[in-house]
PDB file of C-alpha atoms in Angstrom:
ATOM      1  CA  MET A  11      84.462  98.420 154.526  1.00 72.00           C
ATOM      2  CA  VAL A  12      81.413  98.041 156.884  1.00 76.00           C
ATOM      3  CA  VAL A  13      80.846 101.067 158.909  1.00 82.00           C
ATOM      4  CA  GLN A  14      79.155 100.058 161.980  1.00 84.00           C
ATOM      5  CA  THR A  15      76.720 101.741 164.720  1.00 81.00           C
ATOM      6  CA  VAL A  16      78.690 101.374 167.927  1.00 82.00           C
ATOM      7  CA  PRO A  17      82.450 101.480 169.020  1.00 81.00           C
ATOM      8  CA  PRO A  18      84.357  98.128 169.119  1.00 81.00           C
ATOM      9  CA  ALA A  19      83.822  95.571 171.738  1.00 81.00           C
ATOM     10  CA  GLU A  20      87.028  95.743 174.164  1.00 74.00           C
ATOM     11  CA  PRO A  21      87.509  92.009 175.204  1.00 70.00           C
ATOM     12  CA  GLU A  22      89.134  91.692 178.705  1.00 69.00           C
ATOM     13  CA  GLU A  23      92.421  89.670 178.308  1.00 72.00           C
ATOM     14  CA  GLY A  24      96.025  89.710 179.223  1.00 67.00           C
ATOM     15  CA  ASP A  25      98.709  90.359 176.850  1.00 64.00           C
ATOM     16  CA  LEU A  26     101.149  87.737 176.044  1.00 60.00           C
ATOM     17  CA  ASP A  27     103.493  87.416 178.840  1.00 54.00           C
ATOM     18  CA  GLU A  28     107.177  86.041 179.003  1.00 47.00           C
ATOM     19  CA  GLU A  29     106.068  82.537 179.572  1.00 49.00           C
ATOM     20  CA  GLY A  30     103.756  82.367 176.799  1.00 50.00           C
ATOM     21  CA  ALA A  31     106.344  83.868 174.740  1.00 48.00           C
ATOM     22  CA  SER A  32     109.269  81.665 175.686  1.00 48.00           C
ATOM     23  CA  GLU A  33     110.524  78.900 173.535  1.00 50.00           C
ATOM     24  CA  GLU A  34     111.493  76.831 176.891  1.00 55.00           C
ATOM     25  CA  VAL A  35     109.195  74.265 178.102  1.00 55.00           C
ATOM     26  CA  GLN A  36     108.125  73.770 181.637  1.00 64.00           C
ATOM     27  CA  VAL A  37     107.519  70.377 182.448  1.00 64.00           C
ATOM     28  CA  PRO A  38     104.496  69.591 184.861  1.00 67.00           C
ATOM     29  CA  THR A  39     105.514  68.244 188.325  1.00 66.00           C
ATOM     30  CA  GLU A  40     102.303  65.943 188.556  1.00 69.00           C
ATOM     31  CA  THR A  41     103.187  62.314 188.115  1.00 69.00           C
ATOM     32  CA  PRO A  42     102.247  60.983 184.489  1.00 69.00           C
ATOM     33  CA  PRO A  43      99.446  58.534 184.068  1.00 68.00           C
ATOM     34  CA  LYS A  44      99.994  55.047 183.696  1.00 68.00           C
ATOM     35  CA  ALA A  45     101.230  53.842 180.554  1.00 64.00           C
ATOM     36  CA  PRO A  46      98.813  52.100 178.001  1.00 62.00           C
ATOM     37  CA  GLU A  47      99.126  48.189 178.316  1.00 68.00           C
ATOM     38  CA  VAL A  48     100.215  47.772 174.803  1.00 62.00           C
ATOM     39  CA  PRO A  49     102.665  50.319 173.966  1.00 57.00           C
ATOM     40  CA  PRO A  50     102.890  52.446 170.560  1.00 53.00           C
ATOM     41  CA  ALA A  51     104.994  51.441 167.994  1.00 59.00           C
ATOM     42  CA  ALA A  52     106.821  54.717 168.500  1.00 71.00           C
ATOM     43  CA  PRO A  53     107.660  57.020 171.487  1.00 78.00           C
ATOM     44  CA  CYS A  54     105.643  60.080 171.858  1.00 87.00           C
ATOM     45  CA  GLU A  55     107.289  63.486 171.961  1.00 90.00           C
ATOM     46  CA  ALA A  56     106.927  65.083 175.355  1.00 94.00           C
ATOM     47  CA  GLY A  57     105.757  68.881 175.496  1.00 95.00           C
ATOM     48  CA  TYR A  58     102.644  70.874 175.624  1.00 96.00           C
ATOM     49  CA  SER A  59     100.150  71.307 172.852  1.00 95.00           C
ATOM     50  CA  TRP A  60      97.165  73.546 172.025  1.00 97.00           C
ATOM     51  CA  GLU A  61      93.931  72.241 171.074  1.00 97.00           C
ATOM     52  CA  SER A  62      91.118  74.712 169.867  1.00 97.00           C
ATOM     53  CA  THR A  63      87.468  74.041 170.459  1.00 97.00           C
ATOM     54  CA  ALA A  64      85.713  77.189 169.166  1.00 98.00           C
ATOM     55  CA  LYS A  65      86.112  80.386 167.101  1.00 98.00           C
ATOM     56  CA  HIS A  66      84.227  83.281 168.165  1.00 97.00           C
ATOM     57  CA  GLY A  67      84.852  85.780 165.678  1.00 95.00           C
ATOM     58  CA  THR A  68      87.317  89.103 165.605  1.00 96.00           C
ATOM     59  CA  TYR A  69      87.567  91.746 167.791  1.00 96.00           C
ATOM     60  CA  HIS A  70      89.681  95.242 167.236  1.00 97.00           C
ATOM     61  CA  LYS A  71      92.389  96.207 169.380  1.00 97.00           C
ATOM     62  CA  GLY A  72      93.020  99.909 169.075  1.00 95.00           C
ATOM     63  CA  VAL A  73      96.353 101.591 169.256  1.00 95.00           C
ATOM     64  CA  GLY A  74      96.162 105.191 170.059  1.00 92.00           C
ATOM     65  CA  ALA A  75      92.847 107.223 170.632  1.00 93.00           C
ATOM     66  CA  ALA A  76      89.720 107.178 168.359  1.00 95.00           C
ATOM     67  CA  GLN A  77      89.229 109.830 165.924  1.00 96.00           C
ATOM     68  CA  ALA A  78      86.076 111.757 164.913  1.00 97.00           C
ATOM     69  CA  THR A  79      84.614 113.866 162.155  1.00 97.00           C
ATOM     70  CA  THR A  80      81.466 115.644 162.791  1.00 97.00           C
ATOM     71  CA  ASN A  81      79.213 116.924 159.851  1.00 97.00           C
ATOM     72  CA  ASN A  82      76.612 119.308 160.693  1.00 96.00           C
ATOM     73  CA  THR A  83      75.876 120.188 157.137  1.00 96.00           C
ATOM     74  CA  SER A  84      72.771 119.235 155.086  1.00 97.00           C
ATOM     75  CA  HIS A  85      74.924 116.880 152.657  1.00 97.00           C
ATOM     76  CA  SER A  86      77.888 114.531 152.739  1.00 97.00           C
ATOM     77  CA  GLY A  87      81.293 115.207 153.111  1.00 96.00           C
ATOM     78  CA  LYS A  88      84.644 113.741 153.025  1.00 97.00           C
ATOM     79  CA  SER A  89      86.528 112.778 156.131  1.00 96.00           C
ATOM     80  CA  THR A  90      90.180 111.573 156.421  1.00 96.00           C
ATOM     81  CA  PHE A  91      91.541 109.778 159.353  1.00 96.00           C
ATOM     82  CA  THR A  92      95.362 109.352 159.672  1.00 96.00           C
ATOM     83  CA  SER A  93      97.198 107.579 162.305  1.00 94.00           C
ATOM     84  CA  GLU A  94      99.209 109.349 164.627  1.00 93.00           C
ATOM     85  CA  THR A  95     100.203 106.674 166.978  1.00 93.00           C
ATOM     86  CA  SER A  96     102.135 103.101 166.090  1.00 95.00           C
ATOM     87  CA  GLY A  97     102.141 100.252 168.282  1.00 96.00           C
ATOM     88  CA  THR A  98     102.460  96.235 168.461  1.00 97.00           C
ATOM     89  CA  VAL A  99      99.384  94.080 169.384  1.00 97.00           C
ATOM     90  CA  THR A 100     100.328  90.635 170.550  1.00 97.00           C
ATOM     91  CA  VAL A 101      98.276  87.366 171.259  1.00 97.00           C
ATOM     92  CA  GLY A 102      95.823  88.349 174.032  1.00 97.00           C
ATOM     93  CA  ILE A 103      95.003  85.561 176.637  1.00 96.00           C
ATOM     94  CA  SER A 104      92.352  85.174 178.883  1.00 96.00           C
ATOM     95  CA  GLY A 105      93.258  82.058 181.292  1.00 95.00           C
ATOM     96  CA  THR A 106      96.325  80.059 181.064  1.00 95.00           C
ATOM     97  CA  LEU A 107      98.245  79.256 178.005  1.00 96.00           C
ATOM     98  CA  LYS A 108     100.983  76.626 178.931  1.00 95.00           C
ATOM     99  CA  ALA A 109     101.784  75.726 175.398  1.00 95.00           C
ATOM    100  CA  LYS A 110     104.141  78.190 173.273  1.00 95.00           C
ATOM    101  CA  ALA A 111     102.221  80.958 171.629  1.00 96.00           C
ATOM    102  CA  SER A 112     103.594  80.272 168.116  1.00 96.00           C
ATOM    103  CA  ALA A 113     102.551  76.774 168.388  1.00 96.00           C
ATOM    104  CA  ALA A 114      98.654  77.628 169.533  1.00 97.00           C
ATOM    105  CA  VAL A 115      98.530  80.223 166.720  1.00 98.00           C
ATOM    106  CA  ALA A 116     100.040  77.546 164.128  1.00 97.00           C
ATOM    107  CA  GLU A 117      97.332  75.092 165.253  1.00 97.00           C
ATOM    108  CA  ILE A 118      94.416  77.805 165.292  1.00 98.00           C
ATOM    109  CA  GLU A 119      95.626  78.342 161.569  1.00 98.00           C
ATOM    110  CA  SER A 120      95.303  75.054 160.254  1.00 97.00           C
ATOM    111  CA  GLU A 121      92.032  74.335 162.527  1.00 96.00           C
ATOM    112  CA  TYR A 122      90.311  77.277 160.962  1.00 97.00           C
ATOM    113  CA  SER A 123      92.318  77.717 157.545  1.00 97.00           C
ATOM    114  CA  VAL A 124      93.064  81.357 158.402  1.00 97.00           C
ATOM    115  CA  ASN A 125      96.226  83.619 158.573  1.00 98.00           C
ATOM    116  CA  LEU A 126      97.494  84.950 162.003  1.00 98.00           C
ATOM    117  CA  SER A 127     100.695  86.237 163.507  1.00 98.00           C
ATOM    118  CA  VAL A 128     101.885  86.133 167.501  1.00 98.00           C
ATOM    119  CA  SER A 129     102.251  90.011 166.734  1.00 98.00           C
ATOM    120  CA  LEU A 130     101.374  92.725 164.265  1.00 98.00           C
ATOM    121  CA  THR A 131     102.285  96.345 164.266  1.00 97.00           C
ATOM    122  CA  ALA A 132      99.960  99.387 163.207  1.00 96.00           C
ATOM    123  CA  LYS A 133     102.204 101.930 162.077  1.00 95.00           C
ATOM    124  CA  ILE A 134     101.874 105.652 162.172  1.00 93.00           C
ATOM    125  CA  GLY A 135     100.991 107.687 159.163  1.00 92.00           C
ATOM    126  CA  ASN A 136      98.308 105.132 157.610  1.00 92.00           C
ATOM    127  CA  SER A 137      95.260 107.162 156.105  1.00 95.00           C
ATOM    128  CA  TYR A 138      91.663 106.232 155.349  1.00 94.00           C
ATOM    129  CA  ALA A 139      89.218 108.285 153.525  1.00 96.00           C
ATOM    130  CA  THR A 140      85.383 107.612 153.762  1.00 96.00           C
ATOM    131  CA  THR A 141      82.172 109.895 153.203  1.00 96.00           C
ATOM    132  CA  THR A 142      80.494 111.154 156.136  1.00 97.00           C
ATOM    133  CA  PRO A 143      76.783 111.609 155.729  1.00 97.00           C
ATOM    134  CA  ALA A 144      75.098 114.720 156.517  1.00 97.00           C
ATOM    135  CA  HIS A 145      74.172 115.352 160.456  1.00 98.00           C
ATOM    136  CA  THR A 146      76.512 112.305 161.137  1.00 97.00           C
ATOM    137  CA  VAL A 147      79.736 111.748 163.422  1.00 98.00           C
ATOM    138  CA  THR A 148      81.845 109.163 161.773  1.00 97.00           C
ATOM    139  CA  HIS A 149      84.473 107.739 164.280  1.00 97.00           C
ATOM    140  CA  ALA A 150      87.724 105.891 163.553  1.00 96.00           C
ATOM    141  CA  LYS A 151      90.117 103.609 165.735  1.00 96.00           C
ATOM    142  CA  TYR A 152      93.296 102.416 164.129  1.00 97.00           C
ATOM    143  CA  GLY A 153      94.723  99.012 165.281  1.00 97.00           C
ATOM    144  CA  VAL A 154      94.731  95.526 164.891  1.00 98.00           C
ATOM    145  CA  TYR A 155      92.091  92.907 164.204  1.00 98.00           C
ATOM    146  CA  ARG A 156      92.311  89.640 166.188  1.00 98.00           C
ATOM    147  CA  LEU A 157      90.688  86.228 166.112  1.00 98.00           C
ATOM    148  CA  LYS A 158      88.869  85.284 169.181  1.00 98.00           C
ATOM    149  CA  THR A 159      89.324  81.353 169.675  1.00 98.00           C
ATOM    150  CA  SER A 160      88.643  78.819 172.840  1.00 98.00           C
ATOM    151  CA  GLY A 161      90.699  75.681 173.519  1.00 98.00           C
ATOM    152  CA  TYR A 162      93.202  74.255 176.079  1.00 98.00           C
ATOM    153  CA  SER A 163      96.770  73.464 176.836  1.00 97.00           C
ATOM    154  CA  GLN A 164      97.794  69.928 177.568  1.00 97.00           C
ATOM    155  CA  TYR A 165     101.039  68.393 178.400  1.00 96.00           C
ATOM    156  CA  HIS A 166     102.043  65.051 176.393  1.00 94.00           C
ATOM    157  CA  TYR A 167     104.241  62.642 178.422  1.00 94.00           C
ATOM    158  CA  ALA A 168     106.693  60.442 176.527  1.00 91.00           C
ATOM    159  CA  ASN A 169     104.789  57.423 177.488  1.00 90.00           C
ATOM    160  CA  CYS A 170     101.964  58.785 175.192  1.00 90.00           C
ATOM    161  CA  THR A 171      99.666  59.692 178.098  1.00 93.00           C
ATOM    162  CA  LYS A 172      98.509  63.205 178.504  1.00 94.00           C
ATOM    163  CA  GLY A 173      98.091  65.483 181.537  1.00 96.00           C
ATOM    164  CA  VAL A 174      95.644  67.956 182.650  1.00 96.00           C
ATOM    165  CA  LYS A 175      93.786  70.471 180.272  1.00 97.00           C
ATOM    166  CA  THR A 176      94.359  74.190 180.995  1.00 96.00           C
ATOM    167  CA  ASN A 177      91.704  76.035 179.400  1.00 97.00           C
ATOM    168  CA  ALA A 178      92.132  79.511 177.912  1.00 97.00           C
ATOM    169  CA  THR A 179      90.782  82.077 175.216  1.00 98.00           C
ATOM    170  CA  LEU A 180      93.272  83.625 172.893  1.00 98.00           C
ATOM    171  CA  TYR A 181      92.982  86.737 170.699  1.00 98.00           C
ATOM    172  CA  SER A 182      95.309  86.087 167.697  1.00 98.00           C
ATOM    173  CA  PRO A 183      96.238  89.068 165.588  1.00 98.00           C
ATOM    174  CA  SER A 184      95.010  88.550 162.171  1.00 98.00           C
ATOM    175  CA  HIS A 185      95.445  92.127 160.170  1.00 98.00           C
ATOM    176  CA  VAL A 186      95.867  95.655 160.645  1.00 97.00           C
ATOM    177  CA  GLY A 187      92.875  97.882 160.137  1.00 96.00           C
ATOM    178  CA  ARG A 188      90.572 100.560 161.090  1.00 96.00           C
ATOM    179  CA  TYR A 189      87.286 100.114 162.796  1.00 96.00           C
ATOM    180  CA  ILE A 190      84.673 102.723 161.765  1.00 96.00           C
ATOM    181  CA  TRP A 191      81.405 103.611 163.311  1.00 97.00           C
ATOM    182  CA  GLU A 192      78.772 106.229 162.996  1.00 97.00           C
ATOM    183  CA  THR A 193      76.506 108.221 165.250  1.00 96.00           C
ATOM    184  CA  LYS A 194      74.131 111.155 164.967  1.00 95.00           C
ATOM    185  CA  ALA A 195      75.191 114.683 165.060  1.00 92.00           C
TER     186      ALA A 195
END
């Protein structure tokens, strides 16, 4: 595990709302664009899709309070951190997600060859032991790592034309883990 020198960055995003979690598709009210002159061989399936445009890295979403151990001695010491809270972390959204969250996560997994979930639960009682150097404070925050991606939702009409793109940034849960950082005591 890599020990950081600063606490985890906390991105600004909303949690997955009922609209994003719903399996029900809301069709846009705008008039579809004119169909192509030469129709395709097969009709298109109507509905929203998600298209990823950029992968930005991982961010840690903490569950419960951060913990810390101070070592004021002149030699290294063992620190053990045990989670005292459990919680579920879902897809975080900045902007508007019109596609189903599960469809967006599946597209991101395919695009970037990663394993993601719509939600992950960090459970109580998980322990982690590390060595705290002399005159150092080791901090630990338990939670879920999420992959940050940008992209857009877009409605596809049955006549194979596409609607307006709606931009969003998604934070998709990838794995449960602890973010560790150290400061001078």
